[in-house]
Tab-separated table of C-alpha atoms and ligand atoms in Angstrom:
chain	number	residue	atom	x	y	z
A	18	MET	CA	-2.026	21.712	-23.694
A	19	ALA	CA	-2.880	18.096	-23.116
A	20	VAL	CA	-6.117	16.872	-24.602
A	21	ALA	CA	-7.411	14.156	-22.357
A	22	THR	CA	-10.469	12.978	-20.552
A	23	VAL	CA	-10.147	13.745	-16.886
A	24	GLU	CA	-12.490	12.754	-14.146
A	25	GLU	CA	-12.415	14.958	-11.105
A	26	ILE	CA	-10.727	13.360	-8.105
A	27	GLN	CA	-13.112	11.937	-5.542
A	28	PRO	CA	-11.865	10.934	-2.087
A	29	ILE	CA	-12.936	7.658	-0.492
A	30	MET	CA	-14.236	6.947	2.999
A	31	LEU	CA	-12.628	3.911	4.629
A	32	ALA	CA	-14.534	2.051	7.355
A	33	LYS	CA	-12.912	2.359	10.794
A	34	GLU	CA	-14.056	-1.120	11.713
A	35	GLN	CA	-12.303	-3.671	9.523
A	36	PRO	CA	-13.301	-7.188	10.573
A	37	ASN	CA	-10.547	-8.823	8.511
A	38	PHE	CA	-7.820	-6.637	9.954
A	39	VAL	CA	-5.703	-8.680	12.362
A	40	LEU	CA	-4.797	-6.792	15.531
A	41	THR	CA	-2.276	-8.909	17.421
A	42	PRO	CA	-0.132	-7.149	20.062
A	43	GLU	CA	2.571	-6.616	17.408
A	44	VAL	CA	0.161	-4.968	14.960
A	45	LYS	CA	-1.536	-2.968	17.711
A	46	ASP	CA	1.801	-1.532	18.778
A	47	LYS	CA	2.510	-0.285	15.249
A	48	VAL	CA	-0.973	1.088	14.732
A	49	GLN	CA	-0.889	2.931	18.070
A	50	ARG	CA	2.483	4.487	17.331
A	51	ALA	CA	1.290	5.608	13.917
A	52	ALA	CA	-1.886	7.097	15.430
A	53	LEU	CA	0.148	9.032	17.994
A	54	TYR	CA	2.455	10.503	15.344
A	55	MET	CA	-0.540	11.450	13.216
A	56	GLN	CA	-2.124	13.121	16.246
A	57	ALA	CA	1.087	15.122	16.687
A	58	ARG	CA	0.498	16.112	13.038
A	59	TYR	CA	3.531	14.348	11.605
A	60	PRO	CA	3.309	12.419	8.348
A	61	VAL	CA	3.843	8.705	8.937
A	62	HIS	CA	5.919	6.529	6.637
A	63	PHE	CA	5.745	2.712	6.656
A	64	SER	CA	8.901	1.323	5.131
A	65	GLY	CA	9.787	-2.306	4.517
A	66	PRO	CA	10.174	-5.118	2.007
A	67	ALA	CA	7.201	-6.436	-0.019
A	68	GLY	CA	4.624	-8.334	2.000
A	69	THR	CA	5.389	-6.786	5.396
A	70	GLY	CA	1.964	-5.131	5.649
A	71	LYS	CA	2.843	-1.563	4.602
A	72	SER	CA	-0.230	-0.872	2.475
A	73	THR	CA	-2.599	-2.631	4.872
A	74	LEU	CA	-1.276	-0.733	7.908
A	75	ALA	CA	-1.357	2.548	5.964
A	76	MET	CA	-5.000	1.981	4.961
A	77	TYR	CA	-5.983	1.052	8.499
A	78	THR	CA	-4.190	4.093	9.967
A	79	ALA	CA	-5.845	6.342	7.376
A	80	ALA	CA	-9.251	4.868	8.200
A	81	GLN	CA	-8.812	5.582	11.931
A	82	LEU	CA	-8.469	9.311	11.216
A	83	GLY	CA	-12.082	9.209	10.116
A	84	GLN	CA	-11.777	11.679	7.269
A	85	PRO	CA	-11.903	11.212	3.479
A	86	VAL	CA	-8.827	9.601	1.933
A	87	VAL	CA	-7.165	10.351	-1.372
A	88	LEU	CA	-5.019	7.507	-2.706
A	89	ILE	CA	-1.924	7.830	-4.855
A	90	HIS	CA	0.196	4.945	-6.041
A	91	GLY	CA	3.744	5.955	-6.942
A	92	GLU	CA	4.754	5.530	-10.572
A	93	GLU	CA	7.925	5.951	-12.565
A	94	GLU	CA	6.050	8.027	-15.144
A	95	PHE	CA	4.689	10.559	-12.645
A	96	SER	CA	5.513	14.230	-13.020
A	97	ALA	CA	4.705	17.013	-10.566
A	98	SER	CA	1.520	17.786	-12.542
A	99	ASP	CA	0.214	14.277	-11.844
A	100	LEU	CA	0.239	15.170	-8.156
A	101	VAL	CA	-0.805	18.813	-8.368
A	102	GLY	CA	-2.937	19.051	-11.491
A	103	GLY	CA	-2.755	20.468	-14.967
A	104	GLU	CA	-4.545	22.123	-17.803
A	105	PHE	CA	-6.684	19.922	-19.908
A	106	GLY	CA	-8.610	20.715	-23.035
A	107	PHE	CA	-11.481	18.418	-22.401
A	108	ARG	CA	-13.533	17.946	-19.317
A	109	ARG	CA	-16.193	15.369	-18.674
A	110	LYS	CA	-18.555	15.426	-15.781
A	111	LYS	CA	-20.492	12.291	-15.022
A	112	VAL	CA	-23.524	12.308	-12.788
A	113	ILE	CA	-24.696	8.897	-11.664
A	114	ASP	CA	-27.925	8.746	-9.733
A	115	ASN	CA	-27.508	6.424	-6.765
A	116	PHE	CA	-31.187	5.676	-6.529
A	117	ILE	CA	-32.217	5.360	-10.131
A	118	HIS	CA	-29.396	3.387	-11.739
A	119	SER	CA	-30.529	4.110	-15.257
A	120	VAL	CA	-29.943	7.830	-14.773
A	121	MET	CA	-26.539	8.825	-15.993
A	122	LYS	CA	-25.964	12.343	-17.156
A	123	THR	CA	-22.813	13.311	-18.945
A	124	GLU	CA	-21.763	16.883	-19.510
A	125	GLU	CA	-18.875	17.688	-21.766
A	126	GLU	CA	-16.970	20.888	-22.051
A	127	VAL	CA	-14.180	21.636	-24.496
A	128	SER	CA	-11.994	24.422	-23.202
A	129	ALA	CA	-8.603	24.744	-21.558
A	130	ARG	CA	-9.231	24.401	-17.893
A	131	TRP	CA	-7.286	23.504	-14.835
A	132	ILE	CA	-8.058	20.214	-13.119
A	133	ASP	CA	-6.788	19.689	-9.567
A	134	SER	CA	-4.987	16.414	-9.049
A	135	ARG	CA	-4.886	14.304	-5.892
A	136	LEU	CA	-2.420	16.257	-3.792
A	137	THR	CA	-4.154	19.577	-4.478
A	138	VAL	CA	-7.566	18.113	-3.691
A	139	ALA	CA	-6.288	16.705	-0.369
A	140	CYS	CA	-4.519	19.970	0.580
A	141	LYS	CA	-7.514	22.100	-0.325
A	142	HIS	CA	-10.190	20.139	1.537
A	143	GLY	CA	-8.106	18.745	4.401
A	144	PHE	CA	-8.299	15.093	3.374
A	145	THR	CA	-5.845	12.341	4.248
A	146	LEU	CA	-3.338	11.624	1.511
A	147	LEU	CA	-2.221	7.993	1.308
A	148	TYR	CA	0.766	7.857	-1.013
A	149	ASP	CA	1.562	4.176	-1.463
A	150	GLU	CA	5.029	3.241	-2.779
A	151	PHE	CA	5.977	6.893	-3.130
A	152	THR	CA	9.599	6.100	-4.033
A	153	ARG	CA	8.450	4.505	-7.266
A	154	SER	CA	7.886	8.063	-8.508
A	155	ARG	CA	10.984	10.037	-9.448
A	156	PRO	CA	12.294	12.343	-6.704
A	157	GLN	CA	11.632	15.399	-8.928
A	158	ALA	CA	7.920	14.552	-9.073
A	159	ASN	CA	7.782	14.399	-5.281
A	160	ASN	CA	9.632	17.702	-4.690
A	161	VAL	CA	6.322	19.526	-4.395
A	162	LEU	CA	5.717	17.629	-1.147
A	163	LEU	CA	8.591	19.359	0.657
A	164	SER	CA	6.822	22.673	1.249
A	165	VAL	CA	3.505	20.901	1.874
A	166	LEU	CA	5.002	18.928	4.744
A	167	GLU	CA	7.296	21.623	6.120
A	168	GLU	CA	5.542	24.971	5.595
A	169	HIS	CA	2.013	23.679	4.935
A	170	ILE	CA	2.074	25.461	1.617
A	171	LEU	CA	1.382	23.954	-1.777
A	172	ASP	CA	3.173	25.655	-4.650
A	173	LEU	CA	0.919	26.001	-7.656
A	174	PRO	CA	1.487	27.112	-11.229
A	175	SER	CA	-0.008	30.452	-12.283
A	176	ALA	CA	-2.633	28.628	-14.356
A	177	ARG	CA	-4.160	27.426	-11.076
A	178	SER	CA	-3.540	30.286	-8.728
A	179	THR	CA	-2.584	33.910	-9.161
A	180	GLU	CA	-0.743	33.867	-5.811
A	181	GLY	CA	1.306	30.851	-6.902
A	182	TYR	CA	0.512	28.866	-3.796
A	183	MET	CA	-2.252	27.513	-1.575
A	184	LYS	CA	-2.345	27.226	2.191
A	185	VAL	CA	-2.773	23.623	3.204
A	186	HIS	CA	-6.030	22.915	5.074
A	187	PRO	CA	-5.353	22.224	8.793
A	188	ASN	CA	-6.953	18.757	8.605
A	189	PHE	CA	-4.616	17.609	5.852
A	190	ALA	CA	-2.697	14.475	6.882
A	191	ALA	CA	-0.270	12.296	4.968
A	192	ILE	CA	0.725	8.638	5.153
A	193	PHE	CA	3.449	7.158	2.970
A	194	THR	CA	4.735	3.686	2.230
A	195	SER	CA	7.916	2.589	0.492
A	196	ASN	CA	10.216	-0.305	-0.193
A	197	PRO	CA	13.824	0.152	0.869
A	198	VAL	CA	16.052	1.622	-1.861
A	199	GLU	CA	17.770	-1.630	-2.684
A	200	TYR	CA	14.534	-2.928	-4.200
A	201	ALA	CA	14.102	-2.877	-7.948
A	202	GLY	CA	12.047	0.031	-9.231
A	203	ALA	CA	12.478	2.260	-6.176
A	204	TYR	CA	14.238	5.619	-6.197
A	205	ARG	CA	16.119	6.996	-3.263
A	206	ALA	CA	13.825	9.571	-1.671
A	207	GLN	CA	15.266	12.982	-0.886
A	208	ASP	CA	16.647	13.086	2.646
A	209	ALA	CA	14.774	16.352	3.145
A	210	LEU	CA	11.500	14.577	2.485
A	211	ILE	CA	12.296	11.592	4.721
A	212	ASP	CA	13.369	14.013	7.489
A	213	ARG	CA	9.891	15.514	7.553
A	214	MET	CA	8.146	12.187	8.181
A	215	ILE	CA	8.292	9.680	11.004
A	216	THR	CA	9.347	6.347	9.549
A	217	ILE	CA	8.131	3.095	11.066
A	218	LYS	CA	10.378	0.343	9.735
A	219	LEU	CA	8.591	-2.922	9.094
A	220	ASP	CA	9.865	-6.435	8.818
A	221	HIS	CA	7.948	-9.670	8.442
A	222	TYR	CA	5.320	-10.093	11.132
A	223	ASP	CA	5.870	-12.436	14.069
A	224	ARG	CA	4.626	-16.030	13.854
A	225	GLN	CA	1.366	-15.394	15.737
A	226	THR	CA	0.414	-12.508	13.457
A	227	GLU	CA	1.203	-14.510	10.314
A	228	ILE	CA	-0.922	-17.395	11.618
A	229	GLN	CA	-3.853	-15.061	12.359
A	230	ILE	CA	-3.613	-13.394	8.937
A	231	THR	CA	-3.506	-16.783	7.205
A	232	MET	CA	-6.575	-17.956	9.140
A	233	VAL	CA	-8.588	-14.794	8.564
A	234	LYS	CA	-7.722	-14.433	4.891
A	235	SER	CA	-8.031	-18.079	3.840
A	236	GLY	CA	-10.438	-19.681	6.309
A	237	VAL	CA	-8.159	-22.600	7.262
A	238	SER	CA	-8.040	-23.936	10.847
A	239	ARG	CA	-5.437	-22.757	13.345
A	240	GLU	CA	-3.573	-26.056	13.055
A	241	GLU	CA	-3.430	-25.826	9.259
A	242	ALA	CA	-2.391	-22.182	9.402
A	243	GLU	CA	0.413	-23.064	11.837
A	244	THR	CA	1.830	-25.694	9.488
A	245	ILE	CA	1.608	-23.397	6.469
A	246	VAL	CA	3.178	-20.451	8.292
A	247	ASP	CA	5.968	-22.651	9.643
A	248	ILE	CA	6.769	-23.802	6.096
A	249	VAL	CA	6.881	-20.197	4.895
A	250	ARG	CA	8.969	-19.011	7.846
A	251	SER	CA	11.461	-21.882	7.644
A	252	LEU	CA	11.986	-21.267	3.962
A	253	ARG	CA	12.427	-17.536	4.550
A	254	LYS	CA	15.008	-18.267	7.213
A	255	ALA	CA	16.837	-20.746	5.005
A	256	LYS	CA	17.264	-18.207	2.202
A	257	SER	CA	20.136	-15.784	2.338
A	258	ASP	CA	18.064	-12.602	1.797
A	259	HIS	CA	15.276	-13.494	4.309
A	260	THR	CA	12.736	-11.450	2.299
A	261	THR	CA	10.530	-14.127	0.694
A	262	PRO	CA	8.279	-16.076	0.816
A	263	THR	CA	5.970	-13.562	2.489
A	264	VAL	CA	2.688	-13.916	4.358
A	265	ARG	CA	1.047	-13.548	0.916
A	266	ALA	CA	2.302	-17.034	-0.011
A	267	ALA	CA	0.912	-18.371	3.288
A	268	VAL	CA	-2.524	-16.895	2.471
A	269	MET	CA	-2.410	-18.340	-1.059
A	270	LEU	CA	-1.454	-21.773	0.195
A	271	GLY	CA	-4.208	-21.517	2.819
A	272	LYS	CA	-6.842	-20.690	0.206
A	273	VAL	CA	-5.793	-23.611	-1.973
A	274	VAL	CA	-5.793	-25.976	1.026
A	275	LYS	CA	-9.260	-24.778	1.998
A	276	LEU	CA	-10.676	-25.166	-1.505
A	277	SER	CA	-9.135	-28.553	-2.231
A	278	GLY	CA	-9.822	-30.052	1.193
A	279	ILE	CA	-6.258	-31.389	1.285
A	280	LYS	CA	-4.429	-31.340	4.624
A	281	PRO	CA	-1.005	-29.709	4.629
A	282	GLY	CA	1.678	-32.398	4.883
A	283	SER	CA	4.794	-33.462	3.014
A	284	LYS	CA	3.434	-36.956	2.486
A	285	ASP	CA	0.578	-35.672	0.375
A	286	GLY	CA	1.685	-35.424	-3.241
A	287	ASP	CA	-0.914	-32.789	-4.113
A	288	PHE	CA	0.005	-30.554	-1.196
A	289	THR	CA	3.668	-30.779	-2.226
A	290	LYS	CA	2.743	-29.697	-5.752
A	291	PHE	CA	0.704	-26.723	-4.474
A	292	ALA	CA	3.524	-25.710	-2.154
A	293	LEU	CA	6.089	-25.949	-4.942
A	294	ASP	CA	3.992	-23.847	-7.331
A	295	ILE	CA	3.126	-21.136	-4.800
A	296	LEU	CA	6.412	-20.850	-2.948
A	297	ASP	CA	8.580	-21.164	-6.026
A	298	SER	CA	6.705	-18.442	-7.878
A	299	GLU	CA	6.991	-15.960	-5.010
A	300	ILE	CA	10.638	-16.712	-4.331
A	301	SER	CA	11.875	-16.775	-7.928
A	302	THR	CA	11.122	-13.068	-8.359
A	303	SER	CA	13.607	-12.194	-5.614
A	304	MET	CA	16.155	-14.935	-6.102
A	305	GLN	CA	18.473	-15.805	-8.924
A	306	GLN	CA	18.791	-19.481	-8.260
A	307	LYS	CA	18.631	-22.504	-10.505
A	308	ASN	CA	15.162	-23.949	-10.639
A	309	GLY	CA	16.247	-27.376	-9.357
A	310	GLU	CA	18.014	-25.928	-6.313
A	311	LEU	CA	14.957	-23.949	-5.301
A	312	GLN	CA	12.632	-26.909	-5.590
A	313	ALA	CA	15.017	-29.067	-3.567
A	314	MET	CA	15.126	-26.393	-0.877
A	315	ILE	CA	11.312	-26.260	-0.714
A	316	ARG	CA	11.066	-30.073	-0.517
A	317	GLY	CA	13.633	-30.058	2.291
A	318	VAL	CA	11.642	-27.542	4.319
A	319	LEU	CA	8.393	-29.445	3.764
A	320	LYS	CA	9.931	-32.641	5.134
A	321	GLU	CA	11.291	-30.768	8.124
A	322	VAL	CA	7.998	-29.081	9.047
A	323	CYS	CA	5.261	-31.575	8.250
B	25	ADP	N1	-2.959	-6.501	9.982
B	25	ADP	C1	-3.339	-7.265	8.965
B	25	ADP	N2	-4.520	-7.909	9.004
B	25	ADP	C2	-4.916	-8.706	7.986
B	25	ADP	N3	-4.199	-8.905	6.877
B	25	ADP	C3	-3.011	-8.288	6.766
B	25	ADP	C4	-2.521	-7.436	7.792
B	25	ADP	N4	-1.306	-6.949	7.411
B	25	ADP	C5	-1.059	-7.495	6.207
B	25	ADP	N5	-2.071	-8.286	5.804
B	25	ADP	C6	-2.132	-9.078	4.557
B	25	ADP	O1	-0.800	-9.479	4.249
B	25	ADP	C7	-0.526	-9.318	2.860
B	25	ADP	C8	0.634	-8.357	2.676
B	25	ADP	O2	0.277	-7.068	3.159
B	25	ADP	P1	0.489	-5.722	2.312
B	25	ADP	O3	-0.053	-4.613	3.114
B	25	ADP	O4	-0.038	-5.875	0.931
B	25	ADP	O5	2.080	-5.662	2.268
B	25	ADP	P2	3.040	-4.620	1.504
B	25	ADP	O6	2.255	-3.412	1.166
B	25	ADP	O7	4.144	-4.367	2.494
B	25	ADP	O8	3.555	-5.366	0.307
B	25	ADP	C9	-1.814	-8.851	2.229
B	25	ADP	O9	-2.479	-9.977	1.713
B	25	ADP	C10	-2.598	-8.245	3.383
B	25	ADP	O10	-3.966	-8.352	3.171
B	26	MG	MG1	1.862	-2.566	-0.735
């Protein structure tokens, strides 16, 4: 019996209206497809390399369903009990008064008792499960999802249920994200699990969407965002794997440009330094290349674009 402090799982409500969410025709198309599949009661799976908008699209899709969301982030260390629940010897209940902030009541109980984990909570109440980066968890930990998705039944240990299972609430919905298998730290998901979801494969957004995201997230002008995005896209194209730099680097560069008041351009020494720091650090994680080569490549792209 594990002795641990466990807080009961609380779902979150995501706002349907998200002013910073960019809805270009490309994004709208993906969001509409996802909504249709969810309406047909299929789990949706956003799959793609880092920085292609998986988590953001998953959150937005979850928000549009308008019901509470339970979030899970896949982890190597996860076991089935992290998804379903387990017996704990110590339970703490915290009551925080929303109106009188000084009121905080804590009840403690020391006895072996079952605590439902995220998947069980979502199945029981009919919440939306958002399982981000689910292939970071070992396939064995995710096995419990098979019957949930196929038969709408959650298998439970006898400590939780005398029947050994729970019928999944009809409102239960599931959204997954993952990086393709070739990425470090990802396991190959069971085919049986993938077969039960509809996978929307993502790649880097189109130029217009990347420009919009850079503007919205950093506050730079359209012209500045265009230059920054063109630098990022040219560099991505020039690299053999085409995976980095991502739109994240464009947003970072945008924020630094905005704060410093420096215009993007290869003739500005400071801008070149910012670009080298930001682009190099995002690329180096995915590229085994000598430092000098990388910097030369970035300088080359800067000269070409601005
Ligand atoms: N539709 C969108 N609107 C606004 N920002 C977005 C949108 N899609 C992605 N982003 C931004 O792009 C970056 C990468 O997206 P993210 O969802 O984290 O990618 P992933 O999960 O694939 O690594 C984040 O900074 C995110 O805020
Ligand atoms: Mg993500």
